[in-house]
PDB file of C-alpha atoms and ligand atoms in Angstrom:
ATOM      1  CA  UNK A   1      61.741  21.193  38.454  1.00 95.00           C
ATOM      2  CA  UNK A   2      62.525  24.506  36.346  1.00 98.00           C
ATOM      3  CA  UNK A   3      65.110  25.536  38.700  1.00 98.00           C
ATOM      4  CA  UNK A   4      66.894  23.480  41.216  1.00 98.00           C
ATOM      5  CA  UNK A   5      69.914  25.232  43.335  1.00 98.00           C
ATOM      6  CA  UNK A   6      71.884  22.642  45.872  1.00 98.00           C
ATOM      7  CA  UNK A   7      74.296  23.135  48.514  1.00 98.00           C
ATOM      8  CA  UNK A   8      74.791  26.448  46.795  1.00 98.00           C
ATOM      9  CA  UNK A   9      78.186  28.512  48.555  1.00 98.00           C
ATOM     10  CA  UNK A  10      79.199  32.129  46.918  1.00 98.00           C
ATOM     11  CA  UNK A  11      82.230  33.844  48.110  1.00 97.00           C
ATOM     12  CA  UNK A  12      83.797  37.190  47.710  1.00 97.00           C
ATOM     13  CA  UNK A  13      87.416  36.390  49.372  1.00 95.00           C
ATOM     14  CA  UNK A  14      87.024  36.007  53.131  1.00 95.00           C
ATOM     15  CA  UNK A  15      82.842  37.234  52.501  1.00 96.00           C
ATOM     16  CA  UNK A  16      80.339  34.591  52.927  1.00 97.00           C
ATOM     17  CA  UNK A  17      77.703  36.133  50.813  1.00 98.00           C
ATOM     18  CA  UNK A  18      75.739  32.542  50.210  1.00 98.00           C
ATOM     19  CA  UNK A  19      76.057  29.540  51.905  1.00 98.00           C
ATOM     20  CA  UNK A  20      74.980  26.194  51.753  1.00 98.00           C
ATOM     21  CA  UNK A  21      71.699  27.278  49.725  1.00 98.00           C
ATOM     22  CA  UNK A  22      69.061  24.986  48.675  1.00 98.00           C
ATOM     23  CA  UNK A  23      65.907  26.235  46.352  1.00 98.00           C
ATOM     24  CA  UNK A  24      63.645  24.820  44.040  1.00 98.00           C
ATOM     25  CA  UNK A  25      61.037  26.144  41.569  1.00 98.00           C
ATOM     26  CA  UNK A  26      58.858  24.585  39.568  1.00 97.00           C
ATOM     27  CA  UNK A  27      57.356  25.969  35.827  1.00 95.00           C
ATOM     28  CA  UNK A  28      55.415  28.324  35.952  1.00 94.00           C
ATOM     29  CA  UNK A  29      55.787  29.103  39.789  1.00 97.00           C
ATOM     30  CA  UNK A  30      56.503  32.564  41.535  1.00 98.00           C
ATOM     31  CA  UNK A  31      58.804  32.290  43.639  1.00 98.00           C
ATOM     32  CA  UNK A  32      59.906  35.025  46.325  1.00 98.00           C
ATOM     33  CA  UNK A  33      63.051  35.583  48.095  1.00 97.00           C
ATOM     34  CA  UNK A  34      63.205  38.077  51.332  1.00 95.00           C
ATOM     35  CA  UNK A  35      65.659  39.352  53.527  1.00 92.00           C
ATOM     36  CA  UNK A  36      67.216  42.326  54.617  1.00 90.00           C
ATOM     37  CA  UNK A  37      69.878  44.541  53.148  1.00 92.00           C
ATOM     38  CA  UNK A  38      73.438  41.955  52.906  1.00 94.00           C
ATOM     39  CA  UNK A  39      71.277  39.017  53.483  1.00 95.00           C
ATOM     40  CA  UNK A  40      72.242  37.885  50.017  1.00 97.00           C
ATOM     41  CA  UNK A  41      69.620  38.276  47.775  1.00 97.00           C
ATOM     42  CA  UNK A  42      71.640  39.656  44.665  1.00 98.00           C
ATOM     43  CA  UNK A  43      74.460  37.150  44.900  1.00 98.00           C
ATOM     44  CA  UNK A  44      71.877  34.189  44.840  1.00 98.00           C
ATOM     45  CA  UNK A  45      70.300  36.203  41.711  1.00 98.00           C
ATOM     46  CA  UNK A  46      73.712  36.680  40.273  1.00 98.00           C
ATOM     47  CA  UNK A  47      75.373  33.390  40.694  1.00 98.00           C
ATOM     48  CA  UNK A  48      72.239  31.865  39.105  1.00 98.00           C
ATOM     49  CA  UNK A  49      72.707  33.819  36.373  1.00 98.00           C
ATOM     50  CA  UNK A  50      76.383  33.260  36.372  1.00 97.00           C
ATOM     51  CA  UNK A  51      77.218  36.847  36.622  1.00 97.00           C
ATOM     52  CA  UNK A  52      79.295  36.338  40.120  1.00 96.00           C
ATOM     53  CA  UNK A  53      80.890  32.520  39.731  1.00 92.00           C
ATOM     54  CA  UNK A  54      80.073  30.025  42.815  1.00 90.00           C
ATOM     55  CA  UNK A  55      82.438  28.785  45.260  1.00 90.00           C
ATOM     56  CA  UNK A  56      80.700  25.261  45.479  1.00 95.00           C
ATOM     57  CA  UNK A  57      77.462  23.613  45.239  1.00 97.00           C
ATOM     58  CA  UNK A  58      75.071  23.401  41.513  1.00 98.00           C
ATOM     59  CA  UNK A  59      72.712  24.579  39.690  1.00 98.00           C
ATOM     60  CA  UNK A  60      69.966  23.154  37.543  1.00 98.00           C
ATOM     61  CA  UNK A  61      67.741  24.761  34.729  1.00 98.00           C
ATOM     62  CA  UNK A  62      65.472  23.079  32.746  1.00 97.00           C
ATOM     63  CA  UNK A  63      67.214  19.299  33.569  1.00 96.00           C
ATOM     64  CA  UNK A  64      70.396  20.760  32.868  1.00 98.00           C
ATOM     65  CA  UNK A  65      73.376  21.274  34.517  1.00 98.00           C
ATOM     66  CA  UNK A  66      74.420  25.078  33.689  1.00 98.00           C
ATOM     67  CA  UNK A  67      76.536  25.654  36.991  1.00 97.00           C
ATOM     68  CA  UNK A  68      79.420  25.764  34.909  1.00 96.00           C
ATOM     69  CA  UNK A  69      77.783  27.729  31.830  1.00 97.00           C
ATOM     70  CA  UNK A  70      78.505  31.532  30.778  1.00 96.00           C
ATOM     71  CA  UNK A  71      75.925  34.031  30.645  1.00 96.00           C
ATOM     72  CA  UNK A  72      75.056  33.891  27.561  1.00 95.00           C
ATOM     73  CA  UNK A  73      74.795  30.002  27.651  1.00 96.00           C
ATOM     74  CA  UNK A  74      72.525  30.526  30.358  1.00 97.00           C
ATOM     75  CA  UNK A  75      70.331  33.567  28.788  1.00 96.00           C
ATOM     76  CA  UNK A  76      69.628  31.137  25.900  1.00 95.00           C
ATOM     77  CA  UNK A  77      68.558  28.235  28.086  1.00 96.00           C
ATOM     78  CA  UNK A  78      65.870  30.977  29.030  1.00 97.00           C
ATOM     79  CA  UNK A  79      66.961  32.681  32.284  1.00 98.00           C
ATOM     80  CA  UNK A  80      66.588  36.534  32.076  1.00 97.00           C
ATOM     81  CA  UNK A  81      67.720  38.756  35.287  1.00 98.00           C
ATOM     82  CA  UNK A  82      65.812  41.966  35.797  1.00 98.00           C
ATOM     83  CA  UNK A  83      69.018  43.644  37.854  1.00 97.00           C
ATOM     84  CA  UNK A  84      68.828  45.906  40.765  1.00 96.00           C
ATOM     85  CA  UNK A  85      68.881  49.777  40.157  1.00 94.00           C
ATOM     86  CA  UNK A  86      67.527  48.368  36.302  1.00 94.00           C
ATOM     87  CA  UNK A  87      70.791  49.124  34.946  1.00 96.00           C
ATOM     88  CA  UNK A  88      69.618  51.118  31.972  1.00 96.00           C
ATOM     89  CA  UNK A  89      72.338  52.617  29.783  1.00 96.00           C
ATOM     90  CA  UNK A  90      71.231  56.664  29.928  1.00 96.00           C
ATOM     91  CA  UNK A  91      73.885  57.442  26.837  1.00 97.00           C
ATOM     92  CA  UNK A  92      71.745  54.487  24.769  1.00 97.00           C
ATOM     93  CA  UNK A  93      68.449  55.514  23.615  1.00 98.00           C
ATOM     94  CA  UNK A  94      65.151  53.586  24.996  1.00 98.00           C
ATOM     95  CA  UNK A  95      65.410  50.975  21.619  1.00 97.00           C
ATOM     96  CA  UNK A  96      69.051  50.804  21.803  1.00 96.00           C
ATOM     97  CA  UNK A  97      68.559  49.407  25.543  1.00 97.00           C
ATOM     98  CA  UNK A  98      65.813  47.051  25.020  1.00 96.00           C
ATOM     99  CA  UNK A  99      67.828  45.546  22.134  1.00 94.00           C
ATOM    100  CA  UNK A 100      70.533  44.908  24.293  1.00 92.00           C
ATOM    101  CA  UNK A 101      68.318  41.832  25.669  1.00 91.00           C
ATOM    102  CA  UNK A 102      68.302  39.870  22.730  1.00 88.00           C
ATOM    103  CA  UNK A 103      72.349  40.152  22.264  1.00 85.00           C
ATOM    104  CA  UNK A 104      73.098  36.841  23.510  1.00 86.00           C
ATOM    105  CA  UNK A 105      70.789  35.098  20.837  1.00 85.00           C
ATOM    106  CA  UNK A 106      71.616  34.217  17.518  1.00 79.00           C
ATOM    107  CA  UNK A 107      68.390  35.766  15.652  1.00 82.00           C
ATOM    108  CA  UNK A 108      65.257  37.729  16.858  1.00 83.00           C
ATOM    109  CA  UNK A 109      62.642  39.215  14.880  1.00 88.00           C
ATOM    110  CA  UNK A 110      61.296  42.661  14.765  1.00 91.00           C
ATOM    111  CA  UNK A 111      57.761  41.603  15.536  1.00 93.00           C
ATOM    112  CA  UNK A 112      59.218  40.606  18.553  1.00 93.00           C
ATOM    113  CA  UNK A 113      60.269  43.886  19.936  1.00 95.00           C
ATOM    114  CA  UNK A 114      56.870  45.273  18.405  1.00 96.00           C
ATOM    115  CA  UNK A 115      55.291  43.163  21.463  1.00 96.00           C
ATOM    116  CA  UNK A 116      57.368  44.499  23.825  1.00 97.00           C
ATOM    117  CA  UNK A 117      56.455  48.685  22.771  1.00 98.00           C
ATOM    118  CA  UNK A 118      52.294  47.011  22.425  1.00 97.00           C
ATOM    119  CA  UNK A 119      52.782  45.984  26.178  1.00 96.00           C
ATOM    120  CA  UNK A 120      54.650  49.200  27.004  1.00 97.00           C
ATOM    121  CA  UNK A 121      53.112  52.526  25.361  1.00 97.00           C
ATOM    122  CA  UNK A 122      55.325  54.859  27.006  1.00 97.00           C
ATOM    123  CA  UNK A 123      58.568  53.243  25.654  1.00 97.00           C
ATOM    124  CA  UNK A 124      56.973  53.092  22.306  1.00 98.00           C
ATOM    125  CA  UNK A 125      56.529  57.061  22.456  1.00 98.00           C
ATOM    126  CA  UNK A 126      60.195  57.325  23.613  1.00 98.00           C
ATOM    127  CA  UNK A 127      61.854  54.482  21.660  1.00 97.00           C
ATOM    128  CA  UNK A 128      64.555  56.943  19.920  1.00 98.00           C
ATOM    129  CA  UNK A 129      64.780  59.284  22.708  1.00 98.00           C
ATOM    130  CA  UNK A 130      67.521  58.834  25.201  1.00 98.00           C
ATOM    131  CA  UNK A 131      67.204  56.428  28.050  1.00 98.00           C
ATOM    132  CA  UNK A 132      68.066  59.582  30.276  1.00 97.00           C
ATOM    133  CA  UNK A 133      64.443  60.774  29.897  1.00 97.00           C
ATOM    134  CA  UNK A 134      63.069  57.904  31.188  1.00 97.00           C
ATOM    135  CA  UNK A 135      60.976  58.328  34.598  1.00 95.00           C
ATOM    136  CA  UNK A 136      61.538  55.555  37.443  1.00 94.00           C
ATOM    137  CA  UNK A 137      58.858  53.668  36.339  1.00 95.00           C
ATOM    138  CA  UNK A 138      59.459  53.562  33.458  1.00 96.00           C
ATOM    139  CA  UNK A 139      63.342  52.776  33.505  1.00 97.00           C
ATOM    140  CA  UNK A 140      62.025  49.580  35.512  1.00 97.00           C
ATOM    141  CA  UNK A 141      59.719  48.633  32.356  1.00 97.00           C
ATOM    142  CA  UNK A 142      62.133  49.074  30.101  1.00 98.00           C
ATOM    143  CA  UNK A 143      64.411  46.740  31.899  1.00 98.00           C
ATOM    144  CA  UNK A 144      61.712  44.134  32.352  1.00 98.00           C
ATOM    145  CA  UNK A 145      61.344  44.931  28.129  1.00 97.00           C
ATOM    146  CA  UNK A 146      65.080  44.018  28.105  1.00 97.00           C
ATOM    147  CA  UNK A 147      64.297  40.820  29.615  1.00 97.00           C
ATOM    148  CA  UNK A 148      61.459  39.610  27.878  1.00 97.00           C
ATOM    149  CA  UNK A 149      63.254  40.186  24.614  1.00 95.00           C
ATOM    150  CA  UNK A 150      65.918  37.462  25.564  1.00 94.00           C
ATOM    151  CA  UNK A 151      62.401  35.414  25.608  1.00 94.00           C
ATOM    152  CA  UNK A 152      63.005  33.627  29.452  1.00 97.00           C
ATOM    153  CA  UNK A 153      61.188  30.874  30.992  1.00 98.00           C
ATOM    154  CA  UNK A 154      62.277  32.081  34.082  1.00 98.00           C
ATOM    155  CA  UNK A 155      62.955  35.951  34.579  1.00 98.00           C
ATOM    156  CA  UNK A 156      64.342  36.732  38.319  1.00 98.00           C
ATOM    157  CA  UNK A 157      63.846  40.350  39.390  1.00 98.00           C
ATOM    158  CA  UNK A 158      65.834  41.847  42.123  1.00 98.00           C
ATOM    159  CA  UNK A 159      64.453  44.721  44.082  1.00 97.00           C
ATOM    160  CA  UNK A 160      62.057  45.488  41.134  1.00 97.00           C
ATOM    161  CA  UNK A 161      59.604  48.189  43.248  1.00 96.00           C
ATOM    162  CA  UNK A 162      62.639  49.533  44.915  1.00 95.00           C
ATOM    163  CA  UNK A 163      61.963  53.509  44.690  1.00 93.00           C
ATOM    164  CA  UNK A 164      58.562  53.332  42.727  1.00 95.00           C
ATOM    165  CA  UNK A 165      55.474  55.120  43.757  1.00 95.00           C
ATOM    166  CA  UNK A 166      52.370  52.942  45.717  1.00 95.00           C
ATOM    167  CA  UNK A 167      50.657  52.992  42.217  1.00 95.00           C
ATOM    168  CA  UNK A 168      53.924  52.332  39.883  1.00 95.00           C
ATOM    169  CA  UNK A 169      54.291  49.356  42.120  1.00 96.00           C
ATOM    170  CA  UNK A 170      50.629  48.337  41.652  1.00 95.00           C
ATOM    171  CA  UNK A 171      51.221  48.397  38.245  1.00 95.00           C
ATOM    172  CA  UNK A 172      54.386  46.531  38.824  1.00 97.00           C
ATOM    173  CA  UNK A 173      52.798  43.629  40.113  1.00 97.00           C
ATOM    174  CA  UNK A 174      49.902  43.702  37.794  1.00 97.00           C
ATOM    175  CA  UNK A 175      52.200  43.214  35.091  1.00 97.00           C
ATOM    176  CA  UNK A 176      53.819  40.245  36.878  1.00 98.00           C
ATOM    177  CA  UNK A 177      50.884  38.740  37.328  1.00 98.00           C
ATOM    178  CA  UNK A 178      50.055  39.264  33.539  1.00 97.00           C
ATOM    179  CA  UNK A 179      53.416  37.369  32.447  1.00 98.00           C
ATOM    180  CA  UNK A 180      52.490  34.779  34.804  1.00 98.00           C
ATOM    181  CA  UNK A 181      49.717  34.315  33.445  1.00 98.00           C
ATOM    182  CA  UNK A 182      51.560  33.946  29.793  1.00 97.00           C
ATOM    183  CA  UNK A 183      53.698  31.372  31.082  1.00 97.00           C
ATOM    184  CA  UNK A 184      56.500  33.016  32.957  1.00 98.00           C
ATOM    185  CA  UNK A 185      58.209  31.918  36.109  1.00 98.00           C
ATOM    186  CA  UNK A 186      59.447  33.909  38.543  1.00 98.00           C
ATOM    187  CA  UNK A 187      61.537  34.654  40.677  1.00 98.00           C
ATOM    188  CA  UNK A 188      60.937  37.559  42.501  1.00 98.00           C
ATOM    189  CA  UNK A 189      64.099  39.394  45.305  1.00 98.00           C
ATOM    190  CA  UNK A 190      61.980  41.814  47.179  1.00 94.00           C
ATOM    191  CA  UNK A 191      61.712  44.289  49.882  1.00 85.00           C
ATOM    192  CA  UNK A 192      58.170  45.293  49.923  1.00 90.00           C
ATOM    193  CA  UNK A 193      57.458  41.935  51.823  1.00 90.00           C
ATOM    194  CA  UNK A 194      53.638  42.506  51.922  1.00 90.00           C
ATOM    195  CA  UNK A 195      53.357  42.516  47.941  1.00 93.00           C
ATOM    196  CA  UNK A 196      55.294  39.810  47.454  1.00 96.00           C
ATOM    197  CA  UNK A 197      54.049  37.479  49.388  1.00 94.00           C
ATOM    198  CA  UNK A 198      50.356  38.519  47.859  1.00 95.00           C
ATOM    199  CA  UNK A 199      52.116  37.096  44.353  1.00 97.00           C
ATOM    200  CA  UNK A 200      54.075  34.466  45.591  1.00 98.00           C
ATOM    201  CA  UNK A 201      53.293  31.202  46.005  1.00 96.00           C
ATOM    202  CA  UNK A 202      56.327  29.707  47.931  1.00 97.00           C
ATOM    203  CA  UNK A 203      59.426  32.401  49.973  1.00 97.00           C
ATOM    204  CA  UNK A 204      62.664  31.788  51.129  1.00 97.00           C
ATOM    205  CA  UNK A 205      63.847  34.052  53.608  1.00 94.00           C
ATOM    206  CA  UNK A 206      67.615  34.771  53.967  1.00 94.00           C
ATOM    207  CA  UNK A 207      69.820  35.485  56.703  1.00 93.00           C
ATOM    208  CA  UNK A 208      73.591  36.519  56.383  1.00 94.00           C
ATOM    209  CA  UNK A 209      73.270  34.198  53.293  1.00 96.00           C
ATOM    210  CA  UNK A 210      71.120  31.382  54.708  1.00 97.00           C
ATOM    211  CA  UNK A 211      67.911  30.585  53.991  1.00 96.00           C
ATOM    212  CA  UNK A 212      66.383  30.618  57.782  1.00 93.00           C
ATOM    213  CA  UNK A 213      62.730  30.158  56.760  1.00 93.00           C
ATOM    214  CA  UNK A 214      60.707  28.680  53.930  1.00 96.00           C
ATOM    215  CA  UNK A 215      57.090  28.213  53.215  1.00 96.00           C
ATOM    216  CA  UNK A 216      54.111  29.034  51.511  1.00 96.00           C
ATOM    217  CA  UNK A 217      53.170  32.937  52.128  1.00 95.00           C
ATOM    218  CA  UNK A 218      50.573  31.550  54.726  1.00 93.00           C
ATOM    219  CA  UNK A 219      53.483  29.703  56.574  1.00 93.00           C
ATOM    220  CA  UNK A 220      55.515  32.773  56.407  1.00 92.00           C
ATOM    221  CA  UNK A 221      53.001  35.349  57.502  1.00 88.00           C
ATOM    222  CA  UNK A 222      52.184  33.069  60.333  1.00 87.00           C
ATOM    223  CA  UNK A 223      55.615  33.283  61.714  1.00 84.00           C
ATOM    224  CA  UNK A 224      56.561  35.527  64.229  1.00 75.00           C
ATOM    225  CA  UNK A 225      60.160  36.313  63.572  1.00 72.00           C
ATOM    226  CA  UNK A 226      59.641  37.348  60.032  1.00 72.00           C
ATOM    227  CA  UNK A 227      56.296  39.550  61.244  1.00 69.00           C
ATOM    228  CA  UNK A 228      58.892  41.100  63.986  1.00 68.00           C
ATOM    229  CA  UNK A 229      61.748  41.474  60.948  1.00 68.00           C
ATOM    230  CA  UNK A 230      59.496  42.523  57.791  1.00 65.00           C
ATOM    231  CA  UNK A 231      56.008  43.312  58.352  1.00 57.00           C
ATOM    232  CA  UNK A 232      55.720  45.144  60.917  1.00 53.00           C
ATOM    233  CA  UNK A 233      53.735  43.794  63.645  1.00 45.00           C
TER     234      UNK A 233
HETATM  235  N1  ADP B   1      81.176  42.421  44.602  1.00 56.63           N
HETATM  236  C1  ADP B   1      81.267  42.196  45.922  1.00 56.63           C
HETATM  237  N2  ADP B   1      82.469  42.111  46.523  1.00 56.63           N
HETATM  238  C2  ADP B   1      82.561  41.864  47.850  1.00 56.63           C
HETATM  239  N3  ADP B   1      81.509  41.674  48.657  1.00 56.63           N
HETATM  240  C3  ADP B   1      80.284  41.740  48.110  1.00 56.63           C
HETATM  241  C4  ADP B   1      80.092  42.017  46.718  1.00 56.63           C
HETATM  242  N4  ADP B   1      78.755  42.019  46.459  1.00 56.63           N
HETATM  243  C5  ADP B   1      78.149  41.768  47.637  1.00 56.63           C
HETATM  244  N5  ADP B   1      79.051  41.616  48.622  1.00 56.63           N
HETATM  245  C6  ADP B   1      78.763  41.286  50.029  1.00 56.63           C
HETATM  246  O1  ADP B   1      78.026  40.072  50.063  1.00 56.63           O
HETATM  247  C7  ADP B   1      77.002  40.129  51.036  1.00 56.63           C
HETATM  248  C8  ADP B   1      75.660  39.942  50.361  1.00 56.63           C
HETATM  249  O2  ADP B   1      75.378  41.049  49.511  1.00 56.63           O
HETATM  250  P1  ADP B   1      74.154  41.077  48.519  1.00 56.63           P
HETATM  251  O3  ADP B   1      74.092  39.792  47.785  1.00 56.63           O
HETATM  252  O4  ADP B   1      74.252  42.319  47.714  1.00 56.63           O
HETATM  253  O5  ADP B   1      72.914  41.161  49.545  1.00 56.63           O
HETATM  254  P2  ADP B   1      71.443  41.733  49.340  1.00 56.63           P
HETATM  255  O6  ADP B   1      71.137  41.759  47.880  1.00 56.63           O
HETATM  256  O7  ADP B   1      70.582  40.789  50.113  1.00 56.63           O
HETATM  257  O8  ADP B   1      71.443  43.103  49.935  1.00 56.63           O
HETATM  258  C9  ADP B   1      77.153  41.473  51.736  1.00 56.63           C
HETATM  259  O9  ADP B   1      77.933  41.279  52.882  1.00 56.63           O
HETATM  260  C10 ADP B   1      77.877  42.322  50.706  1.00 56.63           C
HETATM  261  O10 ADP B   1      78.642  43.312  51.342  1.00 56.63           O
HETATM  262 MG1   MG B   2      70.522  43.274  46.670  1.00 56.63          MG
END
């Protein structure tokens, strides 16, 4: 296992965000997580990457046990969080952001942010410009840039179509499936239900914090509840 998350509890005082949460992915899997808006989603995200700390339970990465780690511990074991809104920096400019991925490691080369403007022509044409200029679409690569430069072998996105246009998030997904293809896992928070379980190959779907369903996307489409809840049949 890549990732393995057991008996996983996250708490904000008297707020029950996550509980009791069990998940495992494998390398090179994509992995989806759905649910509606309090469900969870983020604080699973964010406790794995040890942004929000958790109450009880642990967590696993690449054999280890990080539950205790700090962010940057974790970054360098090769976890990477693409966060919700994309959390770009609009008084940085587009190079100054994307640099801001590699922070937590101790040396990175130029050739390796050279890959990042080959993959992503627009940033390349805007790299000194302020992030401020940046279209939705592009704010969203430029935080998936920010990612790859900490160089993950698993990158979780949360929300990552959220707000794009039907062919920005056809791009999107392209581009997953391109850094799956690389060797990437993923683990993919997502509302557009019907995209994500075209990528995925196992979901968990959360309710008030517990996982009520899991499956492959077959299992899940088959199921009545989550058609009712999510796809809209
Ligand atoms: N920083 C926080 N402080 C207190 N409560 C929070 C905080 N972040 C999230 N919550 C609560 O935790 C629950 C889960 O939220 P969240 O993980 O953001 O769900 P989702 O991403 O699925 O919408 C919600 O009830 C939300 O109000
Ligand atoms: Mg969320």
């Amino acid at each position: 296992m890549l990732l393995e998350v057991s008996a996983l509890d996250v708490r904000y005082g008297r707020n029950h965000a996550v509980k009791s949460l069990d998940m495992a992915l494998t390398d090179n899997a994509i992995v989806t997580v759905l649910g509606a808006n309090g469900a969870g989603k983020s604080s699973l995200l964010k406790s794995i990457m040890g942004i929000v700390p958790n109450a009880s339970g642990s967590i696993h990465f690449g054999g280890q046990d990080i539950t205790r780690w700090s962010v940057p511990q974790r970054v360098r074991a090769g976890l990477a969080l693409v966060p919700e809104g994309r959390q770009i920096l609009t008084s940085l400019t587009v190079h100054e952001n994307l640099l801001m991925g590699a922070y937590p490691r101790k040396r990175f080369s130029t050739s390796e942010t050279n890959a990042i403007y080959d993959r992503f022509d627009n940033l390349a044409q805007r790299r000194d410009m302020s992030a401020a200029v940046l279209s939705g679409g592009e704010q969203q690569m430029l935080a998936i840039g920010r990612a790859l430069l900490a160089k993950p072998r698993l990158m979780m996105l949360d929300e990552p179509s959220l707000g794009l246009s039907p062919l920005l998030v056809k791009q999107l997904f392209d581009l997953l499936r391109e850094l799956h293809a690389e060797g990437l896992s993923l683990l993919l928070v997502e509302q557009n239900t019907h995209m994500a379980l075209q990528i995925a190959r196992y979901g968990y779907v959360l309710e008030l914090g517990a996982v009520t369903l899991e499956g492959s996307p077959e299992e899940l489409q088959q199921n009545r509840q989550l058609k009712a809840a999510y796809l809209g049949s």
